[in-house]
């Protein structure tokens, strides 16, 4: 019964999205009696979709083995948290989560959004419903999560052990909040195109959604990178894997959008460009979903080949993106011109950042799709770091340099001579660091440049606060400062890791030692251990940093029995200045064991930086929302005064 | 500068940057993309010694050996028509087993042994490197039998 309830709620929600679309379109075209239907439809749709998703969570929680999805992706012996995360750790469940978040977002807009003109609002909700319908159809017609088995299974097949990880359990939802947040930005852009009202008010309404999506994408990418780093046991933190690129591309577009929408909100410039980016950003999340779900690309991450689903998403992609771009082409000319500005100005710097981000996006997109293109001509190609790193850097480096000075410039027009001093200081710092790194003996051009720019940017990011009363600086400005500083921190971690990492591969028996960087590591022994649904061989390592007090490390080689699979649990010894990373391998004969060790200086800064960037976004979001609420209160008070005056 | 001119200038700058990025990318892709080989292709038309390529195929049953030093392994990758011996120093990926698919990144040595720097085995029980689908019918069926549901 429960499963059928969930399915029924989902059908109803889908039906409501159809109603929302038609009522919205009719209302925009002048049938005003239809307008009253739109907001309630959006709200009820959000509630119904949530009920459907909660039903699925419940089915997973009680391990209802008569439901196919539960039987194929869960197991009664699994810890509860992984039973729940199993609900979205698969195709059907994750699509349901996607559509639920989207419906909730639509409901939320309908409930709280008051800044937009009523017409743009209705058009936005209609666009949101239009996108939603495709996903409802996708789930209901080709990937029903509530499908029953003819006979209940005796036991579930379990969840892939690699996914039984607390970090990964929350990784997909985080990314989905980001993707779906961009769908809202897309709907806003389409809504504004339909009613031809691209105004600063529109930008202010759209901005919190972009900020929210961007925060989640940042967190998702950071978490995904850390997961790949410690769970795969390869010691790398970014692989330029198509699945990773699938989340990076929307982030790049969202970052550009975030900056251009700020220009639109505060200076009323870049109108068409912002709309264009709104369309592109969501296109990138759709494209990412397509690449990940359809299995058209080889990825070290896991995805099965399913042409039917791939085709469905590709068709959706074509309809939404093609439709939006056509609309854009038809309407772009009728959006009137915004304010003008000089090249050396805050706007100028932001435009530069936007162009560079777009170029990087293009490079990642080409590199990701290139294997697909050549395959059409029967040439098999793999594109990896030797392409992405140098080609991407050509645009990243100038972008970072402009990013260091951009926030110091004034809106509209400014002179470089006004910021001579800070420019000289930043430049001197970069040169000094570059010299120091070369003296320390690193010869990797990209890594050395990265370190120099990171330190310069870290200092530069605080310059906008110079000479201001720190208590009076708006939260949004703090957000920018912290986000920029976070990027510098992450860059420092990346560059340092690639310039100074030491690696050791050894086969040693108990009692023997080996060295990696400043660490001395001794294998004390290897013993069997057991967990709730696995057994493992556990290495006992004692590791000492520069001859100091040794610490114990226990890397494991685990065997799961449902499904049968081996994983290696690496261990990380974290110090402020880096991490020791240890993996135990197979027995190597003559009582020896394989050990793989890395010393990675400052590698943790990569993820601390990512968290700081997200924190910056959060502060900006809180600041913006608070300002909006204040403005709304003031407006209401004014209205009340006027009414009193009239009375 | 008039508004229209400013917009035009911006568009031109953006276009130049984007086309530049595209040309640069195309150039880089042509020069460094590492090519994918299955064993029969490698036998027919081997890549230059030392050139970075990928080799994909099935690990032959009974061919996996660990050498004296305890960290170097050797095994044979085949596609039903031809085989290539492979050497790899390092910890084998979790899902690396005989009779299963593998993609090895590395280069062909002078002695005809493929020296792998990195092994991409199935990432989970459902995943098959797409490149392996070009193998012989029989093996393709084997691989497909392992591919059922997506895992995420």
mmCIF file of C-alpha atoms in Angstrom, chain A residues 368-633:
data_model
loop_
_atom_site.group_PDB
_atom_site.id
_atom_site.type_symbol
_atom_site.label_atom_id
_atom_site.label_comp_id
_atom_site.label_asym_id
_atom_site.label_seq_id
_atom_site.Cartn_x
_atom_site.Cartn_y
_atom_site.Cartn_z
ATOM 1 C CA UNK A 368 34.726 16.175 -21.795
ATOM 2 C CA UNK A 369 32.825 15.796 -25.054
ATOM 3 C CA UNK A 370 35.813 15.302 -27.338
ATOM 4 C CA UNK A 371 36.003 11.524 -26.801
ATOM 5 C CA UNK A 372 32.333 11.356 -27.859
ATOM 6 C CA UNK A 373 33.001 13.349 -31.027
ATOM 7 C CA UNK A 374 35.996 11.302 -32.134
ATOM 8 C CA UNK A 375 34.169 8.108 -31.374
ATOM 9 C CA UNK A 376 31.720 9.032 -34.084
ATOM 10 C CA UNK A 377 34.712 8.685 -36.428
ATOM 11 C CA UNK A 378 35.836 5.456 -34.766
ATOM 12 C CA UNK A 379 38.819 7.007 -33.056
ATOM 13 C CA UNK A 380 39.096 6.251 -29.348
ATOM 14 C CA UNK A 381 40.610 8.965 -27.283
ATOM 15 C CA UNK A 382 40.988 9.651 -23.596
ATOM 16 C CA UNK A 383 41.444 13.217 -22.489
ATOM 17 C CA UNK A 384 43.104 13.807 -19.156
ATOM 18 C CA UNK A 385 45.217 16.156 -17.020
ATOM 19 C CA UNK A 386 47.847 16.817 -19.764
ATOM 20 C CA UNK A 387 45.061 18.617 -21.635
ATOM 21 C CA UNK A 388 42.967 20.180 -18.873
ATOM 22 C CA UNK A 389 45.729 21.515 -16.626
ATOM 23 C CA UNK A 390 47.802 23.638 -19.026
ATOM 24 C CA UNK A 391 44.963 24.705 -21.327
ATOM 25 C CA UNK A 392 42.744 25.607 -18.372
ATOM 26 C CA UNK A 393 45.602 27.466 -16.687
ATOM 27 C CA UNK A 394 46.024 29.824 -19.644
ATOM 28 C CA UNK A 395 42.663 31.340 -18.715
ATOM 29 C CA UNK A 396 42.691 30.664 -14.979
ATOM 30 C CA UNK A 397 45.880 32.601 -14.290
ATOM 31 C CA UNK A 398 44.755 35.946 -15.790
ATOM 32 C CA UNK A 399 41.345 35.481 -14.181
ATOM 33 C CA UNK A 400 42.921 35.057 -10.743
ATOM 34 C CA UNK A 401 45.152 38.086 -11.288
ATOM 35 C CA UNK A 402 42.200 40.309 -12.205
ATOM 36 C CA UNK A 403 40.238 38.787 -9.329
ATOM 37 C CA UNK A 404 42.893 40.087 -6.934
ATOM 38 C CA UNK A 405 42.379 43.719 -7.999
ATOM 39 C CA UNK A 406 38.777 43.758 -9.268
ATOM 40 C CA UNK A 407 37.139 44.283 -5.860
ATOM 41 C CA UNK A 408 39.384 47.327 -5.280
ATOM 42 C CA UNK A 409 37.981 49.133 -8.309
ATOM 43 C CA UNK A 410 35.026 51.503 -8.218
ATOM 44 C CA UNK A 411 31.822 50.982 -10.120
ATOM 45 C CA UNK A 412 31.335 52.661 -13.510
ATOM 46 C CA UNK A 413 34.796 54.177 -13.943
ATOM 47 C CA UNK A 414 38.082 54.217 -12.145
ATOM 48 C CA UNK A 415 41.806 54.757 -12.739
ATOM 49 C CA UNK A 416 44.439 52.110 -12.182
ATOM 50 C CA UNK A 417 46.663 54.835 -10.724
ATOM 51 C CA UNK A 418 44.284 55.109 -7.761
ATOM 52 C CA UNK A 419 45.119 51.551 -6.685
ATOM 53 C CA UNK A 420 48.841 51.759 -7.502
ATOM 54 C CA UNK A 421 49.976 50.953 -3.963
ATOM 55 C CA UNK A 422 47.942 47.786 -3.416
ATOM 56 C CA UNK A 423 48.822 46.615 -6.935
ATOM 57 C CA UNK A 424 52.547 47.005 -6.232
ATOM 58 C CA UNK A 425 52.238 45.193 -2.897
ATOM 59 C CA UNK A 426 50.355 42.227 -4.397
ATOM 60 C CA UNK A 427 52.804 42.006 -7.271
ATOM 61 C CA UNK A 428 55.829 42.131 -4.943
ATOM 62 C CA UNK A 429 54.383 39.356 -2.779
ATOM 63 C CA UNK A 430 53.836 37.135 -5.808
ATOM 64 C CA UNK A 431 57.390 37.648 -7.079
ATOM 65 C CA UNK A 432 58.819 36.966 -3.622
ATOM 66 C CA UNK A 433 56.880 33.698 -3.261
ATOM 67 C CA UNK A 434 57.866 32.608 -6.755
ATOM 68 C CA UNK A 435 61.541 33.193 -5.883
ATOM 69 C CA UNK A 436 61.201 31.340 -2.589
ATOM 70 C CA UNK A 437 59.558 28.323 -4.202
ATOM 71 C CA UNK A 438 62.262 28.055 -6.859
ATOM 72 C CA UNK A 439 64.914 28.243 -4.112
ATOM 73 C CA UNK A 440 63.090 25.464 -2.238
ATOM 74 C CA UNK A 441 63.558 23.341 -5.336
ATOM 75 C CA UNK A 442 60.269 22.971 -7.147
ATOM 76 C CA UNK A 443 60.372 22.992 -10.928
ATOM 77 C CA UNK A 444 56.730 22.617 -11.823
ATOM 78 C CA UNK A 445 55.763 25.839 -13.577
ATOM 79 C CA UNK A 446 52.022 25.559 -12.940
ATOM 80 C CA UNK A 447 52.464 24.624 -9.270
ATOM 81 C CA UNK A 448 54.945 27.451 -8.653
ATOM 82 C CA UNK A 449 52.732 30.020 -10.350
ATOM 83 C CA UNK A 450 49.815 28.641 -8.351
ATOM 84 C CA UNK A 451 51.645 29.117 -5.048
ATOM 85 C CA UNK A 452 52.661 32.678 -5.929
ATOM 86 C CA UNK A 453 49.174 33.657 -7.053
ATOM 87 C CA UNK A 454 47.601 31.931 -4.033
ATOM 88 C CA UNK A 455 49.627 33.954 -1.538
ATOM 89 C CA UNK A 456 49.123 37.194 -3.466
ATOM 90 C CA UNK A 457 45.398 36.571 -3.793
ATOM 91 C CA UNK A 458 45.085 35.675 -0.100
ATOM 92 C CA UNK A 459 46.496 39.073 0.848
ATOM 93 C CA UNK A 460 44.578 40.897 -1.875
ATOM 94 C CA UNK A 461 41.264 39.376 -0.830
ATOM 95 C CA UNK A 462 41.372 41.342 2.463
ATOM 96 C CA UNK A 463 42.269 44.681 0.852
ATOM 97 C CA UNK A 464 38.637 45.694 0.224
ATOM 98 C CA UNK A 465 38.298 45.884 4.034
ATOM 99 C CA UNK A 466 41.202 48.317 4.363
ATOM 100 C CA UNK A 467 40.337 51.540 6.112
ATOM 101 C CA UNK A 468 36.747 50.553 6.825
ATOM 102 C CA UNK A 469 34.931 50.073 10.095
ATOM 103 C CA UNK A 470 34.832 46.275 10.169
ATOM 104 C CA UNK A 471 31.588 46.227 12.158
ATOM 105 C CA UNK A 472 29.842 48.290 9.483
ATOM 106 C CA UNK A 473 31.034 46.290 6.488
ATOM 107 C CA UNK A 474 27.948 44.647 4.952
ATOM 108 C CA UNK A 475 27.669 40.876 5.336
ATOM 109 C CA UNK A 476 27.662 40.474 1.534
ATOM 110 C CA UNK A 477 31.074 42.167 1.336
ATOM 111 C CA UNK A 478 32.399 39.884 4.071
ATOM 112 C CA UNK A 479 31.049 37.012 2.021
ATOM 113 C CA UNK A 480 32.992 38.125 -1.041
ATOM 114 C CA UNK A 481 36.184 38.613 0.987
ATOM 115 C CA UNK A 482 35.935 35.178 2.585
ATOM 116 C CA UNK A 483 35.003 33.414 -0.653
ATOM 117 C CA UNK A 484 37.950 34.989 -2.486
ATOM 118 C CA UNK A 485 40.260 34.163 0.419
ATOM 119 C CA UNK A 486 38.907 30.580 0.392
ATOM 120 C CA UNK A 487 39.774 30.240 -3.272
ATOM 121 C CA UNK A 488 43.321 31.395 -2.479
ATOM 122 C CA UNK A 489 43.533 28.831 0.332
ATOM 123 C CA UNK A 490 42.304 26.032 -1.955
ATOM 124 C CA UNK A 491 44.725 27.091 -4.683
ATOM 125 C CA UNK A 492 47.569 27.068 -2.153
ATOM 126 C CA UNK A 493 46.651 23.491 -1.186
ATOM 127 C CA UNK A 494 46.449 22.326 -4.815
ATOM 128 C CA UNK A 495 49.740 23.910 -5.830
ATOM 129 C CA UNK A 496 51.563 22.800 -2.717
ATOM 130 C CA UNK A 497 50.325 19.242 -3.081
ATOM 131 C CA UNK A 498 51.431 19.008 -6.685
ATOM 132 C CA UNK A 499 54.791 20.693 -6.068
ATOM 133 C CA UNK A 500 55.921 18.891 -2.907
ATOM 134 C CA UNK A 501 54.193 15.483 -2.640
ATOM 135 C CA UNK A 502 56.463 12.537 -1.806
ATOM 136 C CA UNK A 503 55.485 8.945 -2.575
ATOM 137 C CA UNK A 504 56.800 5.573 -1.374
ATOM 138 C CA UNK A 505 55.796 2.143 -2.563
ATOM 139 C CA UNK A 506 57.221 -0.681 -0.465
ATOM 140 C CA UNK A 507 56.837 -4.342 0.444
ATOM 141 C CA UNK A 508 57.953 -4.854 4.030
ATOM 142 C CA UNK A 509 57.433 -7.459 6.732
ATOM 143 C CA UNK A 510 56.488 -6.855 10.355
ATOM 144 C CA UNK A 511 59.134 -4.934 12.239
ATOM 145 C CA UNK A 512 60.595 -3.245 9.175
ATOM 146 C CA UNK A 513 60.454 0.473 8.433
ATOM 147 C CA UNK A 514 60.295 2.723 5.435
ATOM 148 C CA UNK A 515 60.416 6.476 4.913
ATOM 149 C CA UNK A 516 58.344 8.999 3.036
ATOM 150 C CA UNK A 517 59.140 12.715 3.217
ATOM 151 C CA UNK A 518 59.633 13.645 6.884
ATOM 152 C CA UNK A 519 57.834 10.491 8.107
ATOM 153 C CA UNK A 520 59.267 7.199 9.262
ATOM 154 C CA UNK A 521 56.712 4.388 9.073
ATOM 155 C CA UNK A 522 57.096 0.972 10.745
ATOM 156 C CA UNK A 523 54.871 -2.025 10.043
ATOM 157 C CA UNK A 524 54.118 -3.528 13.479
ATOM 158 C CA UNK A 525 51.895 -6.312 12.191
ATOM 159 C CA UNK A 526 48.800 -7.292 10.225
ATOM 160 C CA UNK A 527 45.698 -8.808 11.805
ATOM 161 C CA UNK A 528 42.147 -9.769 10.808
ATOM 162 C CA UNK A 529 39.257 -7.605 12.037
ATOM 163 C CA UNK A 530 35.488 -7.706 11.408
ATOM 164 C CA UNK A 531 32.748 -5.073 11.014
ATOM 165 C CA UNK A 532 28.941 -5.253 10.700
ATOM 166 C CA UNK A 533 28.936 -6.389 7.065
ATOM 167 C CA UNK A 534 32.601 -6.889 6.269
ATOM 168 C CA UNK A 535 35.810 -8.529 7.374
ATOM 169 C CA UNK A 536 39.207 -6.977 6.854
ATOM 170 C CA UNK A 537 42.923 -7.326 7.143
ATOM 171 C CA UNK A 538 44.212 -4.430 9.158
ATOM 172 C CA UNK A 539 47.762 -3.171 9.079
ATOM 173 C CA UNK A 540 49.270 -1.749 12.255
ATOM 174 C CA UNK A 541 51.605 1.052 11.343
ATOM 175 C CA UNK A 542 53.460 3.309 13.687
ATOM 176 C CA UNK A 543 54.453 6.535 12.048
ATOM 177 C CA UNK A 544 56.635 9.279 13.435
ATOM 178 C CA UNK A 545 57.054 12.772 12.026
ATOM 179 C CA UNK A 546 60.705 13.870 11.976
ATOM 180 C CA UNK A 547 61.638 11.373 14.709
ATOM 181 C CA UNK A 548 58.886 12.577 17.072
ATOM 182 C CA UNK A 549 56.390 10.581 19.119
ATOM 183 C CA UNK A 550 54.994 7.770 16.895
ATOM 184 C CA UNK A 551 51.247 7.576 16.161
ATOM 185 C CA UNK A 552 49.332 4.408 15.277
ATOM 186 C CA UNK A 553 47.644 4.065 11.883
ATOM 187 C CA UNK A 554 45.363 1.219 10.798
ATOM 188 C CA UNK A 555 44.711 0.999 7.060
ATOM 189 C CA UNK A 556 42.412 -1.873 6.106
ATOM 190 C CA UNK A 557 41.768 -4.047 3.102
ATOM 191 C CA UNK A 558 38.070 -4.813 3.524
ATOM 192 C CA UNK A 559 35.945 -7.621 2.167
ATOM 193 C CA UNK A 560 32.225 -6.962 2.000
ATOM 194 C CA UNK A 561 29.915 -9.929 1.612
ATOM 195 C CA UNK A 562 26.722 -8.262 0.380
ATOM 196 C CA UNK A 563 27.520 -7.592 -2.407
ATOM 197 C CA UNK A 564 30.883 -9.376 -2.413
ATOM 198 C CA UNK A 565 33.492 -6.725 -2.977
ATOM 199 C CA UNK A 566 36.856 -5.554 -1.714
ATOM 200 C CA UNK A 567 37.671 -2.015 -0.743
ATOM 201 C CA UNK A 568 40.771 -0.529 0.756
ATOM 202 C CA UNK A 569 40.303 1.839 3.649
ATOM 203 C CA UNK A 570 43.180 4.239 3.531
ATOM 204 C CA UNK A 571 44.223 6.110 6.653
ATOM 205 C CA UNK A 572 45.167 9.733 6.898
ATOM 206 C CA UNK A 573 47.367 11.250 9.571
ATOM 207 C CA UNK A 574 46.595 14.940 9.477
ATOM 208 C CA UNK A 575 48.980 17.626 10.679
ATOM 209 C CA UNK A 576 48.550 21.364 10.196
ATOM 210 C CA UNK A 577 51.108 21.260 7.397
ATOM 211 C CA UNK A 578 49.880 18.242 5.489
ATOM 212 C CA UNK A 579 48.733 14.664 5.508
ATOM 213 C CA UNK A 580 50.363 11.257 5.586
ATOM 214 C CA UNK A 581 48.276 8.942 3.426
ATOM 215 C CA UNK A 582 48.701 5.173 3.845
ATOM 216 C CA UNK A 583 47.164 2.260 1.958
ATOM 217 C CA UNK A 584 47.770 -1.419 2.624
ATOM 218 C CA UNK A 585 47.759 -3.780 -0.336
ATOM 219 C CA UNK A 586 48.083 -7.500 -0.794
ATOM 220 C CA UNK A 587 50.446 -9.944 0.820
ATOM 221 C CA UNK A 588 53.673 -9.778 -1.152
ATOM 222 C CA UNK A 589 55.219 -13.159 -0.339
ATOM 223 C CA UNK A 590 57.867 -14.009 2.298
ATOM 224 C CA UNK A 591 55.737 -12.451 5.021
ATOM 225 C CA UNK A 592 55.827 -9.036 3.360
ATOM 226 C CA UNK A 593 52.918 -6.658 2.818
ATOM 227 C CA UNK A 594 52.487 -4.004 0.188
ATOM 228 C CA UNK A 595 52.341 -0.460 1.523
ATOM 229 C CA UNK A 596 51.744 2.705 -0.402
ATOM 230 C CA UNK A 597 52.540 5.932 1.401
ATOM 231 C CA UNK A 598 52.260 9.577 0.457
ATOM 232 C CA UNK A 599 53.313 12.733 2.246
ATOM 233 C CA UNK A 600 51.164 15.543 0.927
ATOM 234 C CA UNK A 601 52.086 19.002 2.225
ATOM 235 C CA UNK A 602 49.093 21.305 2.815
ATOM 236 C CA UNK A 603 46.726 19.048 0.914
ATOM 237 C CA UNK A 604 43.941 19.704 3.454
ATOM 238 C CA UNK A 605 43.942 23.380 2.433
ATOM 239 C CA UNK A 606 42.170 22.324 -0.770
ATOM 240 C CA UNK A 607 39.037 21.360 1.134
ATOM 241 C CA UNK A 608 39.322 23.985 3.867
ATOM 242 C CA UNK A 609 39.427 26.449 0.983
ATOM 243 C CA UNK A 610 36.325 24.903 -0.568
ATOM 244 C CA UNK A 611 34.506 25.198 2.757
ATOM 245 C CA UNK A 612 35.575 28.839 3.112
ATOM 246 C CA UNK A 613 34.258 29.597 -0.383
ATOM 247 C CA UNK A 614 30.918 28.047 0.555
ATOM 248 C CA UNK A 615 30.928 29.954 3.869
ATOM 249 C CA UNK A 616 31.506 33.176 1.958
ATOM 250 C CA UNK A 617 28.502 32.346 -0.201
ATOM 251 C CA UNK A 618 26.414 31.648 2.895
ATOM 252 C CA UNK A 619 27.338 34.978 4.504
ATOM 253 C CA UNK A 620 26.470 36.793 1.280
ATOM 254 C CA UNK A 621 23.156 34.940 1.117
ATOM 255 C CA UNK A 622 22.276 35.818 4.714
ATOM 256 C CA UNK A 623 23.296 39.415 4.089
ATOM 257 C CA UNK A 624 21.190 39.695 0.923
ATOM 258 C CA UNK A 625 18.120 38.084 2.445
ATOM 259 C CA UNK A 626 18.389 40.286 5.545
ATOM 260 C CA UNK A 627 18.632 43.424 3.401
ATOM 261 C CA UNK A 628 15.650 42.330 1.340
ATOM 262 C CA UNK A 629 13.541 41.683 4.424
ATOM 263 C CA UNK A 630 14.482 45.076 5.822
ATOM 264 C CA UNK A 631 13.585 46.765 2.548
ATOM 265 C CA UNK A 632 10.270 44.952 2.498
ATOM 266 C CA UNK A 633 9.511 46.079 6.077
#
